[in-house]
CSV table of C-alpha atoms in Angstrom, one decimal:
chain,number,residue,atom,x,y,z
A,27,MET,CA,0.3,-0.5,-0.1
A,28,ASP,CA,1.5,3.2,-0.9
A,29,ALA,CA,2.5,5.6,2.2
A,30,GLU,CA,0.2,8.2,1.1
A,31,ASN,CA,-3.0,6.4,0.1
A,32,VAL,CA,-5.6,5.9,2.8
A,33,ILE,CA,-8.3,4.1,1.1
A,34,GLU,CA,-7.0,1.8,-2.4
A,35,ILE,CA,-9.1,-0.1,-4.3
A,36,THR,CA,-8.5,-2.5,-7.0
A,37,GLU,CA,-11.1,-3.9,-9.5
A,38,LEU,CA,-13.6,-4.1,-7.1
A,39,SER,CA,-16.8,-5.9,-7.7
A,40,LYS,CA,-20.5,-6.6,-6.4
A,41,GLN,CA,-23.2,-8.6,-7.9
A,42,TYR,CA,-26.5,-9.9,-6.6
A,43,PRO,CA,-27.2,-13.0,-6.2
A,44,ASN,CA,-30.4,-12.1,-9.2
A,45,GLY,CA,-27.6,-11.4,-11.4
A,46,LYS,CA,-27.6,-7.4,-11.2
A,47,LEU,CA,-24.0,-5.9,-11.2
A,48,ALA,CA,-24.1,-3.0,-8.7
A,49,VAL,CA,-20.7,-2.5,-8.5
A,50,ASP,CA,-18.3,-2.5,-12.0
A,51,SER,CA,-14.3,-3.0,-11.6
A,52,LEU,CA,-13.7,0.0,-9.5
A,53,SER,CA,-10.5,1.2,-8.8
A,54,LEU,CA,-9.8,4.2,-7.2
A,55,ASN,CA,-6.9,5.5,-5.1
A,56,ILE,CA,-7.5,8.5,-2.0
A,57,LYS,CA,-4.9,10.0,0.1
A,58,ARG,CA,-4.7,10.6,3.2
A,59,GLY,CA,-6.3,14.7,4.2
A,60,GLU,CA,-8.2,14.2,1.0
A,61,VAL,CA,-12.3,15.0,0.2
A,62,PHE,CA,-13.5,12.6,-2.1
A,63,GLY,CA,-16.6,12.4,-3.6
A,64,VAL,CA,-18.3,9.2,-5.3
A,65,LEU,CA,-20.8,11.6,-7.3
A,66,GLY,CA,-23.8,10.3,-9.8
A,67,PRO,CA,-27.7,9.0,-9.7
A,68,ASN,CA,-29.7,7.2,-6.8
A,69,GLY,CA,-28.5,3.3,-7.9
A,70,SER,CA,-25.0,3.8,-9.0
A,71,GLY,CA,-23.5,2.1,-7.1
A,72,LYS,CA,-22.3,4.2,-4.5
A,73,THR,CA,-23.4,2.4,-1.8
A,74,THR,CA,-22.6,-0.6,-2.2
A,75,THR,CA,-19.1,0.7,-2.7
A,76,ILE,CA,-18.9,1.7,0.4
A,77,LEU,CA,-20.6,-0.8,1.8
A,78,MET,CA,-18.1,-3.5,1.0
A,79,LEU,CA,-15.0,-0.7,2.2
A,80,LEU,CA,-16.4,-1.7,5.7
A,81,GLY,CA,-16.9,-5.0,5.7
A,82,LEU,CA,-20.7,-4.9,5.4
A,83,THR,CA,-21.4,-6.7,2.1
A,84,GLU,CA,-18.7,-8.6,0.6
A,85,PRO,CA,-17.3,-8.1,-2.9
A,86,SER,CA,-18.0,-10.6,-5.6
A,87,GLY,CA,-14.5,-9.6,-7.1
A,88,GLY,CA,-10.9,-7.3,-7.1
A,89,ARG,CA,-10.4,-6.4,-3.5
A,90,ALA,CA,-9.9,-3.2,-1.5
A,91,SER,CA,-7.5,-1.7,1.8
A,92,ILE,CA,-8.8,0.6,4.1
A,93,LEU,CA,-5.9,2.1,6.2
A,94,GLY,CA,-3.5,-1.4,5.0
A,95,LEU,CA,-6.4,-3.1,6.7
A,96,ASP,CA,-8.9,-5.3,4.3
A,97,PRO,CA,-12.2,-5.2,5.1
A,98,LEU,CA,-13.0,-8.5,5.1
A,99,ARG,CA,-10.8,-9.9,7.5
A,100,SER,CA,-10.3,-6.6,9.8
A,101,PRO,CA,-13.9,-5.7,10.2
A,102,LEU,CA,-13.6,-4.5,13.2
A,103,GLU,CA,-10.2,-2.3,13.6
A,104,ILE,CA,-11.5,-0.5,10.2
A,105,LYS,CA,-15.1,0.4,12.7
A,106,ARG,CA,-12.5,1.7,15.2
A,107,LYS,CA,-10.8,3.8,13.2
A,108,VAL,CA,-13.1,4.9,10.5
A,109,GLY,CA,-16.4,6.7,10.9
A,110,TYR,CA,-19.2,5.6,8.8
A,111,MET,CA,-22.7,8.7,8.6
A,112,PRO,CA,-25.2,6.4,6.7
A,113,ASP,CA,-27.8,8.1,4.7
A,114,THR,CA,-30.9,7.3,7.0
A,115,VAL,CA,-29.0,8.5,11.0
A,116,GLY,CA,-31.2,6.6,13.4
A,117,PHE,CA,-32.0,8.3,17.4
A,118,TYR,CA,-34.5,7.4,19.9
A,119,ASP,CA,-36.9,10.7,19.3
A,120,GLU,CA,-37.2,10.5,23.1
A,121,LEU,CA,-33.4,10.8,24.5
A,122,SER,CA,-32.1,14.0,24.6
A,123,GLY,CA,-28.7,14.7,21.7
A,124,TYR,CA,-26.5,14.1,24.6
A,125,GLU,CA,-28.0,10.9,25.7
A,126,ASN,CA,-28.0,9.5,21.9
A,127,ILE,CA,-24.6,9.8,22.1
A,128,ASP,CA,-23.6,8.5,25.4
A,129,TYR,CA,-26.3,5.8,24.1
A,130,THR,CA,-23.6,4.8,21.7
A,131,ALA,CA,-20.3,5.6,23.3
A,132,ARG,CA,-20.1,3.3,25.6
A,133,PHE,CA,-20.0,0.5,23.0
A,134,MET,CA,-16.5,1.8,22.7
A,135,ASP,CA,-13.8,1.4,24.9
A,136,PHE,CA,-13.6,4.6,27.0
A,137,SER,CA,-13.3,5.4,30.3
A,138,ALA,CA,-16.1,7.2,31.1
A,139,GLU,CA,-14.0,10.8,31.5
A,140,GLU,CA,-12.2,10.4,27.6
A,141,ARG,CA,-15.9,9.6,26.9
A,142,THR,CA,-17.3,12.7,28.3
A,143,ARG,CA,-14.7,15.0,27.0
A,144,ARG,CA,-14.9,13.4,23.3
A,145,MET,CA,-18.9,13.9,23.3
A,146,GLN,CA,-18.6,17.5,24.3
A,147,GLU,CA,-16.0,18.0,21.8
A,148,SER,CA,-17.7,16.7,19.3
A,149,LEU,CA,-21.0,18.6,20.2
A,150,GLU,CA,-19.2,21.5,20.3
A,151,LYS,CA,-17.8,21.4,16.8
A,152,MET,CA,-21.2,20.5,15.5
A,153,ARG,CA,-23.1,23.9,16.6
A,154,LEU,CA,-25.2,21.6,19.5
A,155,THR,CA,-23.4,22.2,22.5
A,156,LYS,CA,-27.0,24.4,23.4
A,157,SER,CA,-29.4,22.2,22.5
A,158,MET,CA,-27.6,19.0,23.6
A,159,HIS,CA,-30.1,18.1,27.0
A,160,GLU,CA,-33.1,19.0,24.5
A,161,LYS,CA,-34.6,15.6,22.8
A,162,VAL,CA,-33.9,14.6,19.7
A,163,ARG,CA,-37.8,14.5,18.7
A,164,THR,CA,-37.6,18.5,18.6
A,165,TYR,CA,-34.5,18.6,16.0
A,166,SER,CA,-34.6,20.0,12.6
A,167,HIS,CA,-33.3,17.5,10.2
A,168,GLY,CA,-30.3,19.7,9.9
A,169,MET,CA,-29.2,19.2,13.4
A,170,ARG,CA,-30.1,15.5,13.7
A,171,ARG,CA,-27.6,15.4,10.6
A,172,ARG,CA,-25.6,17.0,12.7
A,173,LEU,CA,-26.0,15.0,15.3
A,174,GLY,CA,-24.8,12.6,13.0
A,175,LEU,CA,-22.0,13.6,12.4
A,176,ALA,CA,-21.2,14.4,15.7
A,177,GLU,CA,-21.7,10.7,16.9
A,178,VAL,CA,-18.8,9.9,14.2
A,179,LEU,CA,-17.0,12.3,15.3
A,180,VAL,CA,-16.7,11.1,19.1
A,181,LYS,CA,-14.4,8.0,18.0
A,182,GLN,CA,-11.7,10.6,16.8
A,183,PRO,CA,-11.2,8.7,13.1
A,184,GLU,CA,-8.8,9.3,10.4
A,185,ILE,CA,-10.8,8.7,7.9
A,186,ALA,CA,-14.9,9.8,7.8
A,187,ILE,CA,-16.8,8.0,4.9
A,188,LEU,CA,-20.5,10.0,4.7
A,189,ASP,CA,-24.0,8.5,2.5
A,190,GLU,CA,-25.5,11.5,1.2
A,191,PRO,CA,-24.8,13.7,3.6
A,192,THR,CA,-27.0,16.5,2.8
A,193,GLN,CA,-29.8,14.7,1.8
A,194,GLY,CA,-32.9,16.4,2.9
A,195,LEU,CA,-30.9,19.2,3.9
A,196,ASP,CA,-32.7,22.9,2.5
A,197,PRO,CA,-29.7,24.9,0.4
A,198,GLU,CA,-29.1,26.8,3.2
A,199,SER,CA,-28.9,24.0,5.8
A,200,ALA,CA,-26.7,22.1,3.2
A,201,ALA,CA,-24.6,24.4,2.6
A,202,GLU,CA,-23.6,24.6,6.3
A,203,PHE,CA,-23.5,21.2,7.0
A,204,LEU,CA,-20.6,21.4,4.2
A,205,GLU,CA,-19.0,23.5,5.7
A,206,LEU,CA,-18.5,21.8,8.8
A,207,ILE,CA,-17.4,18.9,6.9
A,208,SER,CA,-14.8,21.3,4.8
A,209,THR,CA,-13.9,22.9,9.0
A,210,LEU,CA,-13.1,19.3,9.9
A,211,ASN,CA,-10.7,18.4,7.0
A,212,ARG,CA,-8.8,21.0,6.9
A,213,ASP,CA,-8.2,21.8,11.0
A,214,GLU,CA,-7.9,18.0,11.6
A,215,ASN,CA,-6.5,16.4,8.2
A,216,LEU,CA,-9.1,13.9,8.6
A,217,THR,CA,-9.9,12.0,5.5
A,218,ILE,CA,-13.3,12.2,4.0
A,219,LEU,CA,-15.3,10.2,1.6
A,220,LEU,CA,-18.6,11.2,0.4
A,221,SER,CA,-21.1,10.5,-1.5
A,222,SER,CA,-23.4,12.0,-3.0
A,223,HIS,CA,-26.3,12.1,-5.9
A,224,LEU,CA,-26.9,16.4,-5.5
A,225,LEU,CA,-23.8,16.9,-7.6
A,226,ASN,CA,-23.9,20.9,-7.8
A,227,GLN,CA,-23.9,20.8,-3.8
A,228,VAL,CA,-21.4,18.8,-2.8
A,229,GLN,CA,-18.8,20.1,-5.5
A,230,ALA,CA,-17.3,22.9,-3.3
A,231,VAL,CA,-16.1,20.8,-0.7
A,232,CYS,CA,-14.8,18.0,-2.4
A,233,ASP,CA,-10.6,17.9,-4.0
A,234,ARG,CA,-11.1,15.5,-6.5
A,235,VAL,CA,-14.6,13.2,-7.3
A,236,GLY,CA,-15.0,10.2,-9.5
A,237,LEU,CA,-18.8,10.4,-11.7
A,238,PHE,CA,-20.5,7.1,-11.1
A,239,SER,CA,-23.4,5.7,-13.6
A,240,ASN,CA,-24.5,2.0,-13.1
A,241,GLY,CA,-22.0,0.8,-11.0
A,242,LYS,CA,-19.1,2.5,-13.0
A,243,MET,CA,-17.2,5.0,-12.1
A,244,LEU,CA,-16.7,7.2,-15.8
A,245,ILE,CA,-14.2,9.5,-14.8
A,246,SER,CA,-12.2,11.2,-12.0
A,247,GLY,CA,-9.7,14.1,-10.7
A,248,SER,CA,-10.5,17.3,-9.7
A,249,VAL,CA,-13.6,19.5,-11.2
A,250,ASP,CA,-11.0,21.8,-12.5
A,251,GLU,CA,-9.4,18.4,-14.9
A,252,LEU,CA,-12.7,17.4,-15.4
A,253,SER,CA,-14.3,20.6,-17.3
A,254,ARG,CA,-10.9,20.8,-19.1
A,255,GLN,CA,-11.1,17.5,-20.1
A,256,ILE,CA,-15.1,17.0,-20.4
A,257,ILE,CA,-16.4,20.7,-21.6
A,258,GLY,CA,-12.5,21.8,-23.0
A,259,GLY,CA,-12.3,24.2,-20.6
A,260,GLN,CA,-12.8,25.8,-17.1
A,261,TYR,CA,-15.1,28.9,-18.0
A,262,THR,CA,-17.9,29.8,-20.5
A,263,VAL,CA,-18.1,33.3,-20.8
A,264,SER,CA,-20.8,34.8,-22.5
A,265,VAL,CA,-20.0,37.8,-24.6
A,266,ILE,CA,-22.9,40.2,-26.6
A,267,ALA,CA,-21.3,42.5,-28.4
A,268,ALA,CA,-20.6,44.5,-32.1
A,269,GLY,CA,-17.7,44.8,-34.4
A,270,SER,CA,-16.0,43.3,-37.5
A,271,GLY,CA,-13.6,40.2,-37.4
A,272,LEU,CA,-14.9,39.6,-33.6
A,273,ARG,CA,-14.6,36.5,-33.6
A,274,ASP,CA,-11.1,35.6,-34.9
A,275,ILE,CA,-9.9,38.5,-32.0
A,276,LEU,CA,-11.3,36.8,-29.6
A,277,SER,CA,-10.1,33.5,-30.4
A,278,GLY,CA,-6.5,35.5,-30.4
A,279,ILE,CA,-6.7,35.8,-26.8
A,280,GLU,CA,-4.1,33.7,-24.8
A,281,GLY,CA,-6.5,31.4,-22.0
A,282,VAL,CA,-9.2,30.9,-24.8
A,283,GLN,CA,-9.8,27.4,-26.0
A,284,SER,CA,-13.3,27.9,-28.1
A,285,VAL,CA,-15.1,30.8,-29.2
A,286,GLU,CA,-18.9,29.7,-30.7
A,287,GLN,CA,-21.1,32.4,-31.9
A,288,ALA,CA,-24.5,31.4,-31.4
A,289,GLU,CA,-25.9,34.8,-33.1
A,290,ASP,CA,-24.7,38.3,-34.8
A,291,TRP,CA,-23.7,39.7,-32.2
A,292,THR,CA,-23.7,37.3,-29.4
A,293,TYR,CA,-20.4,34.5,-28.7
A,294,ARG,CA,-19.7,31.3,-26.3
A,295,ILE,CA,-16.4,31.5,-24.9
A,296,GLU,CA,-14.6,28.6,-23.5
A,297,CYS,CA,-11.5,29.2,-21.5
A,298,GLU,CA,-9.4,28.2,-18.8
A,299,SER,CA,-8.8,30.8,-17.1
A,300,ASP,CA,-10.3,34.5,-15.9
A,301,VAL,CA,-10.2,36.4,-19.5
A,302,ARG,CA,-13.0,39.0,-19.2
A,303,ALA,CA,-10.4,41.8,-18.9
A,304,PRO,CA,-8.5,40.6,-22.0
A,305,LEU,CA,-11.9,40.1,-24.1
A,306,ALA,CA,-13.0,43.7,-22.8
A,307,ALA,CA,-9.4,45.6,-23.3
A,308,ALA,CA,-9.5,43.5,-26.9
A,309,ILE,CA,-13.3,44.0,-28.3
A,310,THR,CA,-12.8,48.3,-27.3
A,311,ALA,CA,-9.5,47.9,-28.7
A,312,SER,CA,-10.9,46.7,-32.1
A,313,GLY,CA,-13.1,49.4,-32.4
A,314,GLY,CA,-16.2,47.1,-31.3
A,315,GLN,CA,-19.2,47.9,-28.8
A,316,LEU,CA,-19.8,45.3,-25.5
A,317,PHE,CA,-23.2,45.8,-24.3
A,318,GLU,CA,-22.4,42.9,-21.7
A,319,LEU,CA,-19.9,40.1,-21.1
A,320,SER,CA,-20.3,37.2,-18.1
A,321,MET,CA,-18.2,34.3,-16.5
A,322,GLN,CA,-19.7,30.8,-15.4
A,323,GLN,CA,-17.8,28.1,-13.5
A,324,HIS,CA,-18.6,24.5,-15.2
A,325,SER,CA,-20.7,22.7,-12.7
A,326,LEU,CA,-20.8,19.3,-12.1
A,327,ASP,CA,-24.0,18.7,-13.1
A,328,SER,CA,-23.0,20.4,-16.5
A,329,ILE,CA,-19.9,17.6,-16.8
A,330,TYR,CA,-22.4,14.9,-16.8
A,331,LYS,CA,-24.5,16.0,-19.0
A,332,THR,CA,-22.3,16.9,-21.3
A,333,TYR,CA,-20.1,13.4,-20.9
A,334,PHE,CA,-23.0,11.7,-21.3
A,335,LYS,CA,-24.1,13.8,-24.6
A,336,GLU,CA,-20.8,12.7,-25.6
A,337,ALA,CA,-21.2,9.2,-24.8
A,338,ALA,CA,-24.4,8.9,-26.8
A,339,ASN,CA,-23.3,10.4,-29.4
A,340,ALA,CA,-20.1,8.5,-30.0
A,341,ASP,CA,-22.5,6.0,-30.3
A,342,THR,CA,-25.0,6.7,-32.4
A,343,SER,CA,-22.5,7.8,-34.5
A,344,ALA,CA,-20.2,4.0,-34.3
């Protein structure tokens, strides 16, 4: 195992007795301190991959290693070092948040003093100190998700695996939850593997992502890398301007990948950096008139859709 890798997956597959191939020959390495997103629609194999990493379901082929341990041979040791938050987190509604966490922590081999310290620290990190003695039935969905993450943090894991962590959260709560994840990664060098079907929600928090469909990881890399690979640039700039020869002028600017003229005055520009200033300068220097200029960074959702559109076109032309 590479010293930098905390998760190594080689040709991992899972086929169920009914013949369904849930995970198909997955290979992936995740480095210590990285936030990796396993992203794709529901039913694409994300949760099955997580269950195999935790030793909760047996692979049909291939192998996995997490912190140098085989999930099938050392599941208990992995559970001591890896925190897991499933997509649905269950709590006892008539117990307080603190009592729920305490119930779980008692199964861990801590002294009473150590257990109390860890619980208080975890609840504080999740901003639940003021409400920790309130019954969980009074908690909002967002508070329940934070309580689930606090439960993970009690064991002070080396890796946190979060299955659909923002599921059911409104955009504001999801952004707050993802900020907590970023803080944990940054301040504690916690390696995080998260799965989600909400691509655009989680893209800002991930160092790298793997895009899944039908049990296969189609492509992986940072958002910028995938944007360049699939779309041809990191950004799209929309320009509305009048002038002669503008397409050639805009195409010659450094950082511009392609220029598409949608209408007489409208240009769609793919670029690898923010080229708005040189674009504006070039238009005015040529005697043209600039009416509108805007830039948008490509989202994971647009990258995902473009990938499938190109794949479908390739199949049709074959």
